[in-house]
Coordinates of C-alpha atoms and ligand atoms in Angstrom, one line a residue:
X212 CA -4.3 -22.3 -0.1
X213 CA -3.0 -18.7 -0.2
X214 CA -6.6 -17.0 -1.3
X215 CA -8.2 -14.3 0.5
X216 CA -11.2 -11.8 0.2
X217 CA -10.7 -8.0 0.5
X218 CA -13.8 -5.7 0.7
X219 CA -15.8 -8.6 -0.5
X220 CA -13.7 -9.3 -3.8
X221 CA -11.8 -12.6 -3.9
X222 CA -7.7 -12.5 -4.6
X223 CA -6.3 -15.8 -5.7
X224 CA -3.5 -15.2 -3.4
X225 CA -2.6 -12.6 -0.6
X226 CA 0.3 -10.7 -2.4
X227 CA 0.2 -7.6 -4.6
X228 CA 2.6 -4.6 -5.2
X229 CA 2.6 -1.5 -2.8
X230 CA 1.2 1.6 -4.3
X231 CA 4.1 3.4 -6.1
X232 CA 6.1 0.0 -6.7
X233 CA 6.1 -1.0 -10.4
X234 CA 2.7 0.5 -11.3
X235 CA 2.8 4.2 -12.9
X236 CA 2.5 3.0 -16.6
X237 CA 0.6 0.2 -18.4
X238 CA 4.0 -1.7 -19.2
X239 CA 4.5 -1.9 -15.6
X240 CA 1.0 -3.0 -14.6
X241 CA 1.0 -5.6 -17.4
X242 CA 4.2 -7.1 -15.8
X243 CA 2.1 -7.4 -12.6
X244 CA -0.6 -8.8 -14.4
X245 CA 1.8 -11.4 -15.9
X246 CA 3.3 -12.2 -12.5
X247 CA 2.0 -14.3 -9.6
X248 CA 0.6 -11.4 -7.9
X249 CA -3.0 -11.9 -6.5
X250 CA -4.0 -8.4 -7.4
X251 CA -2.3 -5.1 -8.3
X252 CA -2.5 -1.6 -7.4
X253 CA -2.1 1.6 -9.7
X254 CA 0.5 4.5 -8.5
X255 CA -1.3 7.2 -6.6
X256 CA -3.0 9.3 -8.9
X257 CA -3.4 13.2 -8.8
X258 CA -6.1 15.1 -10.7
X259 CA -3.3 16.3 -13.2
X260 CA -0.4 14.3 -14.4
X261 CA 2.8 15.2 -12.3
X262 CA 6.7 14.7 -13.4
X263 CA 7.6 14.4 -9.7
X264 CA 10.9 15.5 -8.0
X265 CA 14.2 15.5 -9.6
X266 CA 16.3 12.2 -9.7
X267 CA 17.8 10.3 -8.2
X268 CA 14.6 10.0 -6.1
X269 CA 14.8 6.3 -5.1
X270 CA 17.9 4.5 -3.6
X271 CA 18.2 0.9 -2.4
X272 CA 20.1 0.9 1.0
X273 CA 22.7 -2.0 1.5
X274 CA 22.7 -3.8 4.8
X275 CA 26.4 -4.1 4.6
X276 CA 26.4 -7.1 2.2
X277 CA 23.3 -7.1 0.1
X278 CA 22.3 -4.0 -2.1
X279 CA 18.9 -3.0 -0.9
X280 CA 19.0 -5.5 2.0
X281 CA 18.5 -3.0 4.4
X282 CA 15.7 -1.1 2.7
X283 CA 15.2 1.9 0.6
X284 CA 14.5 5.7 0.6
X285 CA 12.5 7.6 -1.8
X286 CA 10.9 11.0 -2.5
X287 CA 9.2 10.4 -6.0
X288 CA 7.0 13.6 -5.4
X289 CA 3.8 11.8 -6.8
X290 CA 4.9 11.3 -10.3
X291 CA 1.8 10.0 -12.0
X292 CA 0.0 9.8 -15.4
X293 CA -3.0 11.8 -14.0
X294 CA -6.2 10.3 -12.9
X295 CA -7.8 9.9 -16.4
X296 CA -5.0 7.5 -17.4
X297 CA -5.9 5.1 -14.4
X298 CA -9.5 5.5 -15.0
X299 CA -9.2 4.5 -18.7
X300 CA -6.9 1.6 -17.4
X301 CA -9.6 0.6 -15.1
X302 CA -12.4 0.9 -17.7
X303 CA -10.7 -1.6 -20.1
X304 CA -9.5 -3.9 -17.2
X305 CA -11.3 -7.3 -17.3
X306 CA -11.3 -8.9 -14.0
X307 CA -12.5 -12.4 -15.2
X308 CA -9.7 -12.6 -18.0
X309 CA -7.1 -11.6 -15.6
X310 CA -8.2 -13.6 -12.8
X311 CA -7.5 -10.5 -10.3
X312 CA -9.1 -7.5 -9.0
X313 CA -7.7 -4.0 -9.6
X314 CA -7.1 -1.5 -6.8
X315 CA -6.7 2.2 -7.7
X316 CA -4.7 4.4 -5.5
X317 CA -5.8 8.1 -5.2
X318 CA -4.0 11.0 -3.6
X319 CA -5.8 14.2 -4.0
X320 CA -3.8 17.3 -3.5
X321 CA -6.9 19.0 -2.2
X322 CA -10.3 17.9 -1.1
X323 CA -12.0 19.2 -4.1
X324 CA -9.6 17.1 -6.4
X325 CA -10.3 14.0 -4.3
X326 CA -14.2 14.5 -4.6
X327 CA -13.7 15.0 -8.4
X328 CA -11.6 11.9 -8.8
X329 CA -13.7 9.6 -6.5
X330 CA -17.0 10.8 -8.3
X331 CA -15.4 9.9 -11.7
X332 CA -14.6 6.4 -10.4
X333 CA -18.1 5.8 -8.6
X334 CA -19.8 6.9 -12.0
X335 CA -17.7 4.7 -14.0
X336 CA -19.4 1.7 -12.0
X337 CA -16.3 -0.7 -12.2
X338 CA -16.8 -4.0 -10.8
X339 CA -13.8 -5.6 -9.3
X340 CA -12.0 -2.3 -9.1
X341 CA -11.3 -1.1 -5.4
X342 CA -10.3 2.2 -4.2
X343 CA -7.6 2.7 -1.8
X344 CA -7.4 6.5 -0.8
X345 CA -4.0 7.7 0.0
X346 CA -3.9 9.5 3.3
X347 CA -0.3 9.5 3.7
X348 CA 1.9 10.9 0.9
X349 CA 5.0 12.3 2.6
X350 CA 6.7 13.7 -0.5
X351 CA 5.0 16.6 -1.9
X352 CA 7.0 19.6 -0.6
X353 CA 5.0 21.9 1.4
X354 CA 2.2 19.5 2.0
X355 CA 1.8 17.9 5.3
X356 CA 0.0 14.5 5.2
X357 CA -3.5 14.0 6.1
X358 CA -2.7 10.8 7.9
X359 CA -1.3 12.8 10.9
X360 CA -4.3 15.1 11.4
X361 CA -7.1 13.3 12.9
X362 CA -9.7 15.9 12.4
X363 CA -8.8 16.4 8.7
X364 CA -9.1 12.7 8.1
X365 CA -12.6 12.8 9.7
X366 CA -13.9 15.6 7.5
X367 CA -12.2 14.1 4.5
X368 CA -14.0 10.8 4.9
X369 CA -17.3 12.4 5.9
X370 CA -17.2 13.8 2.5
X371 CA -15.7 11.0 0.5
X372 CA -17.3 7.7 1.9
X373 CA -20.7 8.6 0.8
X374 CA -19.6 9.5 -2.8
X375 CA -17.5 6.2 -3.1
X376 CA -20.6 4.1 -1.9
X377 CA -18.9 0.8 -2.4
X378 CA -16.4 -0.8 0.2
X379 CA -13.0 1.1 -0.1
X380 CA -9.8 1.4 1.8
X381 CA -7.4 4.0 3.2
X382 CA -3.5 4.1 3.0
X383 CA -2.1 5.0 6.5
X384 CA 1.1 6.2 7.4
X385 CA 3.1 4.6 10.4
X386 CA 1.9 5.7 14.0
X387 CA 4.3 5.5 16.8
X388 CA 2.0 6.3 20.0
X389 CA -0.8 4.3 21.5
X390 CA -3.1 7.3 21.6
X391 CA -2.9 7.6 17.8
X392 CA -3.9 4.2 17.3
X393 CA -6.9 4.8 19.3
X394 CA -7.8 7.9 17.6
X395 CA -7.4 6.8 14.2
X396 CA -9.2 3.5 14.6
X397 CA -12.2 5.7 16.2
X398 CA -12.3 7.6 13.0
X399 CA -12.2 4.7 10.8
X400 CA -14.8 2.9 12.7
X401 CA -17.4 5.7 11.9
X402 CA -17.5 4.8 8.3
X403 CA -19.5 1.7 7.4
X404 CA -18.0 1.4 3.7
X405 CA -14.5 2.1 4.6
X406 CA -13.7 -1.7 4.5
X407 CA -9.9 -1.9 4.9
X408 CA -6.9 0.1 6.0
X409 CA -3.4 -0.4 4.4
X410 CA -0.7 -0.2 6.8
X411 CA 1.8 1.2 6.4
X412 CA 3.0 3.8 4.0
X413 CA 6.9 4.6 4.1
X414 CA 8.2 5.7 7.5
X415 CA 8.6 9.5 6.5
X416 CA 11.6 11.6 6.2
X417 CA 14.5 9.4 6.9
X418 CA 17.9 10.6 5.6
X419 CA 20.4 8.4 4.0
X420 CA 24.1 9.4 3.6
X421 CA 27.0 7.6 1.7
X422 CA 30.0 7.1 4.0
X423 CA 32.6 7.5 1.0
X424 CA 31.0 10.6 -0.9
X425 CA 29.7 12.1 2.3
X426 CA 26.5 12.8 0.2
X427 CA 22.9 12.3 0.4
X428 CA 21.4 9.2 -1.3
X429 CA 18.8 11.0 -3.0
X430 CA 18.4 14.6 -4.4
X431 CA 14.9 15.9 -3.3
X432 CA 14.3 17.6 0.0
X433 CA 18.0 17.8 0.9
X434 CA 18.1 14.0 1.0
X435 CA 15.0 13.3 3.0
X436 CA 12.8 10.7 1.9
X437 CA 10.4 7.7 3.0
X438 CA 12.0 4.6 4.2
X439 CA 10.8 1.2 3.2
X440 CA 11.9 -2.3 3.1
X441 CA 13.2 -4.4 5.9
X442 CA 14.2 -1.8 8.3
X443 CA 10.5 -1.0 8.8
X444 CA 9.2 -4.3 9.4
X445 CA 8.6 -4.2 13.1
X446 CA 6.9 -0.6 12.8
X447 CA 4.7 -2.3 10.0
X448 CA 3.9 -5.2 12.3
X449 CA 2.8 -3.0 15.0
X450 CA 0.6 -0.9 13.0
X451 CA -1.1 -3.9 11.3
X452 CA -1.8 -5.4 14.8
X453 CA -2.9 -2.3 16.3
X454 CA -5.4 -1.6 13.8
X455 CA -6.4 -5.3 13.6
X456 CA -7.2 -5.2 17.4
X457 CA -9.2 -1.8 17.1
X458 CA -11.2 -1.9 13.9
X459 CA -14.8 -2.7 14.1
X460 CA -15.9 -6.4 13.0
X461 CA -15.9 -6.6 9.3
X462 CA -13.1 -4.2 8.6
X463 CA -9.8 -5.6 7.3
X464 CA -6.2 -4.7 7.5
X465 CA -3.7 -5.0 4.5
X466 CA -0.2 -5.3 5.8
X467 CA 2.7 -3.7 3.9
X468 CA 6.4 -3.0 5.2
X469 CA 9.4 -5.2 5.4
X470 CA 8.3 -8.1 3.5
X471 CA 11.3 -9.5 1.8
X472 CA 10.4 -13.2 1.9
X473 CA 7.6 -15.7 2.9
X474 CA 8.8 -15.2 6.5
X475 CA 7.8 -11.7 6.9
X476 CA 4.6 -12.3 5.0
X477 CA 3.6 -15.0 7.6
X478 CA 4.5 -12.7 10.5
X479 CA 2.2 -9.8 8.8
X480 CA -0.4 -12.4 8.6
X481 CA 0.0 -13.3 12.2
X482 CA -0.3 -9.8 13.1
X483 CA -3.8 -9.6 11.5
X484 CA -3.2 -8.8 7.8
X485 CA -5.7 -10.1 5.3
X486 CA -3.5 -9.4 2.3
X487 CA 0.0 -8.3 1.9
X488 CA 1.7 -5.5 -0.4
X489 CA 5.3 -5.5 -1.3
X490 CA 7.1 -2.3 -2.3
X491 CA 10.9 -2.1 -1.9
X492 CA 11.6 -5.7 -2.6
X493 CA 9.5 -5.5 -5.8
X494 CA 11.7 -2.6 -6.8
X495 CA 14.8 -4.6 -6.2
X496 CA 13.9 -8.0 -7.6
X497 CA 11.3 -7.4 -9.9
X498 CA 7.7 -9.1 -10.4
X499 CA 9.4 -12.6 -10.0
X500 CA 9.4 -11.8 -6.2
X501 CA 5.6 -12.9 -6.1
X502 CA 6.2 -16.4 -7.3
X503 CA 9.0 -16.8 -4.7
X504 CA 7.3 -15.3 -1.6
X505 CA 4.0 -17.4 -2.5
X506 CA 6.4 -20.5 -2.4
X507 CA 8.2 -19.6 0.8
X508 CA 4.8 -18.8 2.5
X509 CA 3.4 -22.0 1.3
X510 CA 6.3 -24.0 2.7
X511 CA 6.0 -22.3 6.1
X512 CA 2.4 -22.9 6.3
X513 CA 2.9 -26.6 5.3
X514 CA 5.6 -27.2 7.9
X515 CA 3.3 -25.7 10.5
X516 CA 0.3 -27.5 9.4
X517 CA -1.7 -24.6 8.2
X518 CA -4.0 -25.0 5.1
X519 CA -5.3 -21.6 4.7
X520 CA -4.3 -17.9 6.0
X521 CA -7.4 -17.6 8.0
X522 CA -6.4 -20.3 10.3
X523 CA -3.5 -18.2 11.8
X524 CA -4.7 -14.7 10.8
X525 CA -4.4 -12.3 13.7
X526 CA -3.4 -15.0 15.9
X527 CA -0.1 -13.7 17.2
X528 CA 0.5 -15.0 20.9
X529 CA 1.2 -12.4 23.5
X530 CA 3.2 -13.4 26.6
Ligands
LIG119 C1 4.8 9.1 -2.8 C2 5.3 8.7 -1.7 C3 4.2 8.1 -0.8 O1 4.6 7.6 0.2 C4 2.9 8.3 -1.2 O2 2.1 7.8 -0.3 C5 2.8 8.6 -2.4 C6 3.7 9.2 -3.3 C7 6.0 9.6 -3.8 O3 7.0 10.1 -3.4 O4 5.6 9.9 -4.9

Protein backbone atom coordinates (compact mmCIF):
# COMPACT_ATOMS: atom_id res chain seq x y z
CA UNK A 1 0.00 0.00 0.00
CA UNK A 2 1.70 3.17 -1.25
CA UNK A 3 -1.11 5.53 -0.25
CA UNK A 4 -0.52 8.69 1.75
CA UNK A 5 -2.32 11.81 2.94
CA UNK A 6 -0.93 15.31 2.38
CA UNK A 7 -2.50 18.35 4.04
CA UNK A 8 -5.53 16.19 4.82
CA UNK A 9 -6.00 15.14 1.19
CA UNK A 10 -5.59 11.46 0.20
CA UNK A 11 -3.20 10.34 -2.57
CA UNK A 12 -3.48 6.76 -3.91
CA UNK A 13 0.33 6.61 -4.00
CA UNK A 14 3.20 8.79 -2.77
CA UNK A 15 4.61 9.77 -6.18
CA UNK A 16 4.08 12.83 -8.32
CA UNK A 17 6.03 15.23 -10.51
CA UNK A 18 8.29 17.94 -9.13
CA UNK A 19 7.04 21.41 -10.03
CA UNK A 20 8.59 22.41 -13.35
CA UNK A 21 8.88 18.89 -14.73
CA UNK A 22 6.27 17.92 -17.35
CA UNK A 23 3.62 20.37 -16.19
CA UNK A 24 3.57 23.67 -18.07
CA UNK A 25 0.62 23.01 -20.39
CA UNK A 26 -2.50 20.90 -20.48
CA UNK A 27 -1.07 18.17 -22.74
CA UNK A 28 1.71 17.51 -20.23
CA UNK A 29 -0.66 17.65 -17.25
CA UNK A 30 -2.96 15.19 -19.06
CA UNK A 31 -0.05 12.77 -19.45
CA UNK A 32 0.49 12.96 -15.68
CA UNK A 33 -3.21 12.31 -15.11
CA UNK A 34 -2.97 9.26 -17.39
CA UNK A 35 0.19 8.04 -15.60
CA UNK A 36 0.68 6.08 -12.39
CA UNK A 37 1.37 9.28 -10.41
CA UNK A 38 -0.69 9.71 -7.23
CA UNK A 39 -1.05 13.43 -7.87
CA UNK A 40 0.32 16.20 -10.06
CA UNK A 41 1.59 19.76 -9.65
CA UNK A 42 1.57 22.58 -12.18
CA UNK A 43 4.55 24.66 -13.35
CA UNK A 44 5.30 27.55 -11.00
CA UNK A 45 2.97 30.33 -12.05
CA UNK A 46 3.68 34.04 -12.11
CA UNK A 47 1.02 36.72 -12.42
CA UNK A 48 1.72 37.22 -16.13
CA UNK A 49 2.74 34.51 -18.62
CA UNK A 50 6.50 34.28 -19.26
CA UNK A 51 8.59 32.97 -22.17
CA UNK A 52 11.48 32.18 -19.85
CA UNK A 53 15.19 32.12 -20.68
CA UNK A 54 16.82 31.41 -24.08
CA UNK A 55 17.42 27.75 -25.01
CA UNK A 56 19.13 25.39 -24.47
CA UNK A 57 18.03 25.86 -20.87
CA UNK A 58 17.86 22.24 -19.65
CA UNK A 59 20.57 19.61 -20.09
CA UNK A 60 20.85 16.05 -18.77
CA UNK A 61 24.29 15.31 -17.36
CA UNK A 62 25.91 11.98 -18.11
CA UNK A 63 27.41 9.96 -15.28
CA UNK A 64 29.95 8.62 -17.77
CA UNK A 65 27.71 5.85 -19.07
CA UNK A 66 24.06 6.83 -19.00
CA UNK A 67 22.74 10.10 -20.42
CA UNK A 68 21.12 11.95 -17.55
CA UNK A 69 22.44 9.37 -15.10
CA UNK A 70 24.34 12.01 -13.19
CA UNK A 71 21.49 14.48 -12.96
CA UNK A 72 20.58 17.67 -14.78
CA UNK A 73 21.23 21.38 -14.96
CA UNK A 74 18.57 23.90 -15.87
CA UNK A 75 17.70 27.55 -15.93
CA UNK A 76 14.23 27.80 -17.42
CA UNK A 77 13.55 31.30 -16.12
CA UNK A 78 10.01 30.61 -14.91
CA UNK A 79 8.49 30.01 -18.33
CA UNK A 80 4.77 29.56 -17.63
CA UNK A 81 1.31 30.32 -18.97
CA UNK A 82 0.40 32.87 -16.29
CA UNK A 83 -1.64 32.08 -13.17
CA UNK A 84 -5.05 32.45 -14.87
CA UNK A 85 -4.27 29.46 -17.08
CA UNK A 86 -3.63 27.28 -14.02
CA UNK A 87 -6.63 28.74 -12.17
CA UNK A 88 -8.86 27.79 -15.12
CA UNK A 89 -7.28 24.34 -15.18
CA UNK A 90 -7.95 23.96 -11.45
CA UNK A 91 -11.57 25.12 -11.83
CA UNK A 92 -12.37 22.40 -14.39
CA UNK A 93 -10.29 19.75 -12.57
CA UNK A 94 -12.45 16.89 -11.31
CA UNK A 95 -10.66 15.31 -8.33
CA UNK A 96 -13.19 12.48 -8.05
CA UNK A 97 -13.04 11.52 -11.73
CA UNK A 98 -9.24 11.72 -11.88
CA UNK A 99 -8.74 10.01 -8.52
CA UNK A 100 -5.91 12.41 -7.69
CA UNK A 101 -5.67 15.83 -6.11
CA UNK A 102 -4.07 18.79 -7.90
CA UNK A 103 -1.19 20.81 -6.48
CA UNK A 104 -0.66 24.33 -7.81
CA UNK A 105 2.79 25.93 -7.63
CA UNK A 106 2.80 29.72 -7.31
CA UNK A 107 5.94 31.81 -7.67
CA UNK A 108 5.07 35.49 -7.40
CA UNK A 109 7.77 37.91 -8.50
CA UNK A 110 6.60 40.31 -5.75
CA UNK A 111 4.54 40.01 -2.58
CA UNK A 112 1.79 42.03 -4.30
CA UNK A 113 1.64 39.46 -7.14
CA UNK A 114 1.56 36.58 -4.64
CA UNK A 115 -1.29 38.26 -2.75
CA UNK A 116 -3.31 38.65 -5.95
CA UNK A 117 -2.70 35.03 -6.98
CA UNK A 118 -3.44 33.35 -3.63
CA UNK A 119 -6.54 35.52 -3.21
CA UNK A 120 -7.85 34.38 -6.60
CA UNK A 121 -7.25 30.71 -5.71
CA UNK A 122 -8.80 31.10 -2.25
CA UNK A 123 -11.91 32.75 -3.69
CA UNK A 124 -12.33 29.95 -6.22
CA UNK A 125 -12.86 27.51 -3.29
CA UNK A 126 -11.34 24.54 -5.08
CA UNK A 127 -11.60 21.30 -3.13
CA UNK A 128 -8.80 18.80 -3.66
CA UNK A 129 -6.53 21.60 -4.86
CA UNK A 130 -3.47 22.38 -2.72
CA UNK A 131 -1.13 25.35 -3.02
CA UNK A 132 2.66 24.92 -2.92
CA UNK A 133 4.15 28.41 -2.70
CA UNK A 134 7.60 28.52 -4.26
CA UNK A 135 10.16 30.22 -1.99
CA UNK A 136 13.10 29.03 -4.01
CA UNK A 137 13.20 29.91 -7.69
CA UNK A 138 16.88 30.58 -8.42
CA UNK A 139 16.57 31.34 -12.13
CA UNK A 140 15.12 34.80 -12.55
CA UNK A 141 18.14 36.99 -13.29
CA UNK A 142 18.43 39.79 -10.73
CA UNK A 143 16.02 38.21 -8.21
CA UNK A 144 17.51 36.60 -5.10
CA UNK A 145 15.38 33.77 -3.76
CA UNK A 146 13.15 34.20 -0.72
CA UNK A 147 14.26 30.90 0.81
CA UNK A 148 17.65 32.30 1.78
CA UNK A 149 16.20 35.33 3.60
CA UNK A 150 14.48 34.12 6.78
CA UNK A 151 12.98 37.51 7.65
CA UNK A 152 11.49 37.92 4.18
CA UNK A 153 10.04 34.40 4.43
CA UNK A 154 8.44 35.25 7.76
CA UNK A 155 6.85 38.50 6.56
CA UNK A 156 5.67 36.81 3.34
CA UNK A 157 4.05 33.98 5.30
CA UNK A 158 2.49 36.45 7.74
CA UNK A 159 0.71 38.02 4.75
CA UNK A 160 -0.12 34.91 2.70
CA UNK A 161 -1.03 32.26 5.30
CA UNK A 162 -4.22 34.04 6.50
CA UNK A 163 -5.29 34.71 2.89
CA UNK A 164 -4.88 31.06 1.91
CA UNK A 165 -6.88 29.87 4.97
CA UNK A 166 -6.69 26.19 3.92
CA UNK A 167 -3.66 23.97 4.62
CA UNK A 168 -0.85 24.76 2.14
CA UNK A 169 2.85 24.14 1.61
CA UNK A 170 6.05 25.89 0.62
CA UNK A 171 8.86 24.74 -1.65
CA UNK A 172 12.24 25.28 -0.03
CA UNK A 173 15.75 25.50 -1.42
CA UNK A 174 18.42 23.21 -0.01
CA UNK A 175 20.14 24.38 3.18
CA UNK A 176 23.67 23.39 4.11
CA UNK A 177 24.02 24.69 7.66
CA UNK A 178 22.41 23.36 10.86
CA UNK A 179 21.63 26.91 12.05
CA UNK A 180 19.65 27.50 8.87
CA UNK A 181 17.56 24.35 9.44
CA UNK A 182 16.75 25.67 12.93
CA UNK A 183 15.88 29.17 11.71
CA UNK A 184 13.68 28.05 8.82
CA UNK A 185 11.84 25.44 10.92
CA UNK A 186 11.14 28.08 13.57
CA UNK A 187 9.52 30.31 10.93
CA UNK A 188 7.50 27.43 9.46
CA UNK A 189 6.26 26.38 12.90
CA UNK A 190 4.71 29.82 13.48
CA UNK A 191 1.99 29.25 10.85
CA UNK A 192 -0.76 26.77 11.72
CA UNK A 193 -2.09 26.24 8.20
CA UNK A 194 1.41 25.83 6.73
CA UNK A 195 0.96 22.06 6.54
CA UNK A 196 4.01 20.90 4.58
CA UNK A 197 7.41 21.87 3.26
CA UNK A 198 8.68 20.44 -0.01
CA UNK A 199 12.43 19.76 0.18
CA UNK A 200 14.36 20.41 -1.99
CA UNK A 201 14.35 22.69 -4.97
CA UNK A 202 17.36 22.40 -7.27
CA UNK A 203 20.81 22.99 -5.85
CA UNK A 204 21.28 26.51 -7.17
CA UNK A 205 23.81 27.79 -9.63
CA UNK A 206 25.95 24.89 -10.61
CA UNK A 207 27.99 25.03 -13.82
CA UNK A 208 28.23 22.12 -16.25
CA UNK A 209 30.90 22.24 -18.98
CA UNK A 210 31.25 19.86 -21.92
CA UNK A 211 34.81 18.51 -22.06
CA UNK A 212 34.99 18.15 -25.87
CA UNK A 213 33.53 21.49 -26.91
CA UNK A 214 34.73 23.36 -23.80
CA UNK A 215 31.28 24.98 -23.75
CA UNK A 216 28.75 25.50 -20.99
CA UNK A 217 25.87 23.00 -21.28
CA UNK A 218 23.06 25.60 -21.11
CA UNK A 219 22.76 29.13 -22.50
CA UNK A 220 21.26 31.34 -19.74
CA UNK A 221 23.37 32.95 -17.00
CA UNK A 222 26.75 32.03 -18.60
CA UNK A 223 25.82 28.38 -18.09
CA UNK A 224 24.82 28.62 -14.42
CA UNK A 225 21.72 26.67 -13.45
CA UNK A 226 19.95 24.57 -10.85
CA UNK A 227 21.27 21.04 -10.35
CA UNK A 228 18.89 18.11 -10.04
CA UNK A 229 18.84 14.34 -10.18
CA UNK A 230 21.09 11.71 -8.70
CA UNK A 231 23.87 14.11 -7.68
CA UNK A 232 21.58 15.94 -5.24
CA UNK A 233 20.13 12.89 -3.45
CA UNK A 234 22.15 13.22 -0.25
CA UNK A 235 21.50 16.95 0.09
CA UNK A 236 17.80 16.21 -0.42
CA UNK A 237 17.75 13.42 2.21
CA UNK A 238 19.45 15.69 4.74
CA UNK A 239 16.95 18.48 4.17
CA UNK A 240 13.96 16.12 4.37
CA UNK A 241 15.24 14.65 7.61
CA UNK A 242 16.29 17.99 9.12
CA UNK A 243 12.76 19.35 8.67
CA UNK A 244 11.10 16.06 9.65
CA UNK A 245 12.94 16.29 12.98
CA UNK A 246 12.16 19.98 13.55
CA UNK A 247 8.60 20.55 12.33
CA UNK A 248 5.72 20.86 14.78
CA UNK A 249 3.43 17.80 15.12
CA UNK A 250 1.08 17.43 12.17
CA UNK A 251 3.34 19.22 9.71
CA UNK A 252 4.72 17.13 6.85
CA UNK A 253 7.66 16.98 4.46
CA UNK A 254 7.41 16.19 0.76
CA UNK A 255 10.73 14.79 -0.46
CA UNK A 256 12.22 15.65 -3.83
CA UNK A 257 15.74 15.28 -5.19
CA UNK A 258 17.66 12.38 -6.67
CA UNK A 259 14.85 9.84 -6.94
CA UNK A 260 15.67 7.64 -9.92
CA UNK A 261 14.22 4.35 -8.66
CA UNK A 262 12.31 2.76 -5.79
CA UNK A 263 15.51 2.70 -3.72
CA UNK A 264 15.89 6.45 -3.43
CA UNK A 265 12.15 6.75 -2.80
CA UNK A 266 12.46 4.30 0.09
CA UNK A 267 15.36 6.37 1.52
CA UNK A 268 13.34 9.60 1.24
CA UNK A 269 10.52 7.99 3.24
CA UNK A 270 12.98 6.66 5.83
CA UNK A 271 14.28 10.23 6.14
CA UNK A 272 10.72 11.41 6.81
CA UNK A 273 8.99 12.14 3.50
CA UNK A 274 5.20 11.77 3.34
CA UNK A 275 5.16 12.01 -0.47
CA UNK A 276 7.81 12.05 -3.17
CA UNK A 277 8.24 14.24 -6.23
CA UNK A 278 10.32 13.33 -9.26
CA UNK A 279 11.91 15.96 -11.53
CA UNK A 280 15.00 15.03 -13.56
CA UNK A 281 14.13 11.35 -13.92
CA UNK A 282 10.66 12.32 -15.17
CA UNK A 283 12.25 14.62 -17.75
CA UNK A 284 14.51 11.80 -18.92
CA UNK A 285 12.08 8.87 -18.81
CA UNK A 286 8.68 10.51 -19.19
CA UNK A 287 5.50 9.67 -17.26
CA UNK A 288 6.06 5.85 -17.39
CA UNK A 289 8.61 6.50 -14.62
CA UNK A 290 5.76 6.46 -12.09
CA UNK A 291 4.64 2.87 -12.70
CA UNK A 292 8.26 1.72 -12.56
CA UNK A 293 9.18 3.42 -9.26
CA UNK A 294 5.90 2.23 -7.71
CA UNK A 295 6.73 -1.39 -8.62
CA UNK A 296 10.27 -0.98 -7.32
CA UNK A 297 9.22 0.62 -4.04
CA UNK A 298 6.54 -2.04 -3.50
CA UNK A 299 9.06 -4.81 -4.06
CA UNK A 300 11.54 -3.28 -1.56
CA UNK A 301 8.74 -2.92 1.00
CA UNK A 302 7.63 -6.51 0.41
CA UNK A 303 11.17 -7.87 0.91
CA UNK A 304 11.50 -5.86 4.12
CA UNK A 305 8.04 -6.84 5.36
CA UNK A 306 6.48 -3.37 5.34
CA UNK A 307 2.82 -3.08 4.38
CA UNK A 308 2.49 0.71 4.40
CA UNK A 309 4.75 3.74 4.13
CA UNK A 310 3.79 4.87 7.66
CA UNK A 311 5.54 1.80 9.07
CA UNK A 312 8.98 3.15 8.14
CA UNK A 313 8.44 6.86 7.56
CA UNK A 314 11.06 8.86 9.43
CA UNK A 315 12.49 5.69 11.02
CA UNK A 316 16.06 6.12 9.77
CA UNK A 317 18.40 4.66 12.38
CA UNK A 318 21.33 6.70 13.61
CA UNK A 319 24.57 5.25 14.96
C1 LIG B 1 12.64 27.62 -12.22
C2 LIG B 1 13.52 26.91 -11.44
C3 LIG B 1 13.20 26.65 -10.13
O1 LIG B 1 14.03 25.96 -9.34
C4 LIG B 1 12.01 27.13 -9.61
O2 LIG B 1 11.73 26.90 -8.33
C5 LIG B 1 11.12 27.81 -10.40
C6 LIG B 1 11.44 28.05 -11.71
C7 LIG B 1 12.95 27.91 -13.61
O3 LIG B 1 14.12 27.90 -13.98
O4 LIG B 1 12.00 28.14 -14.38
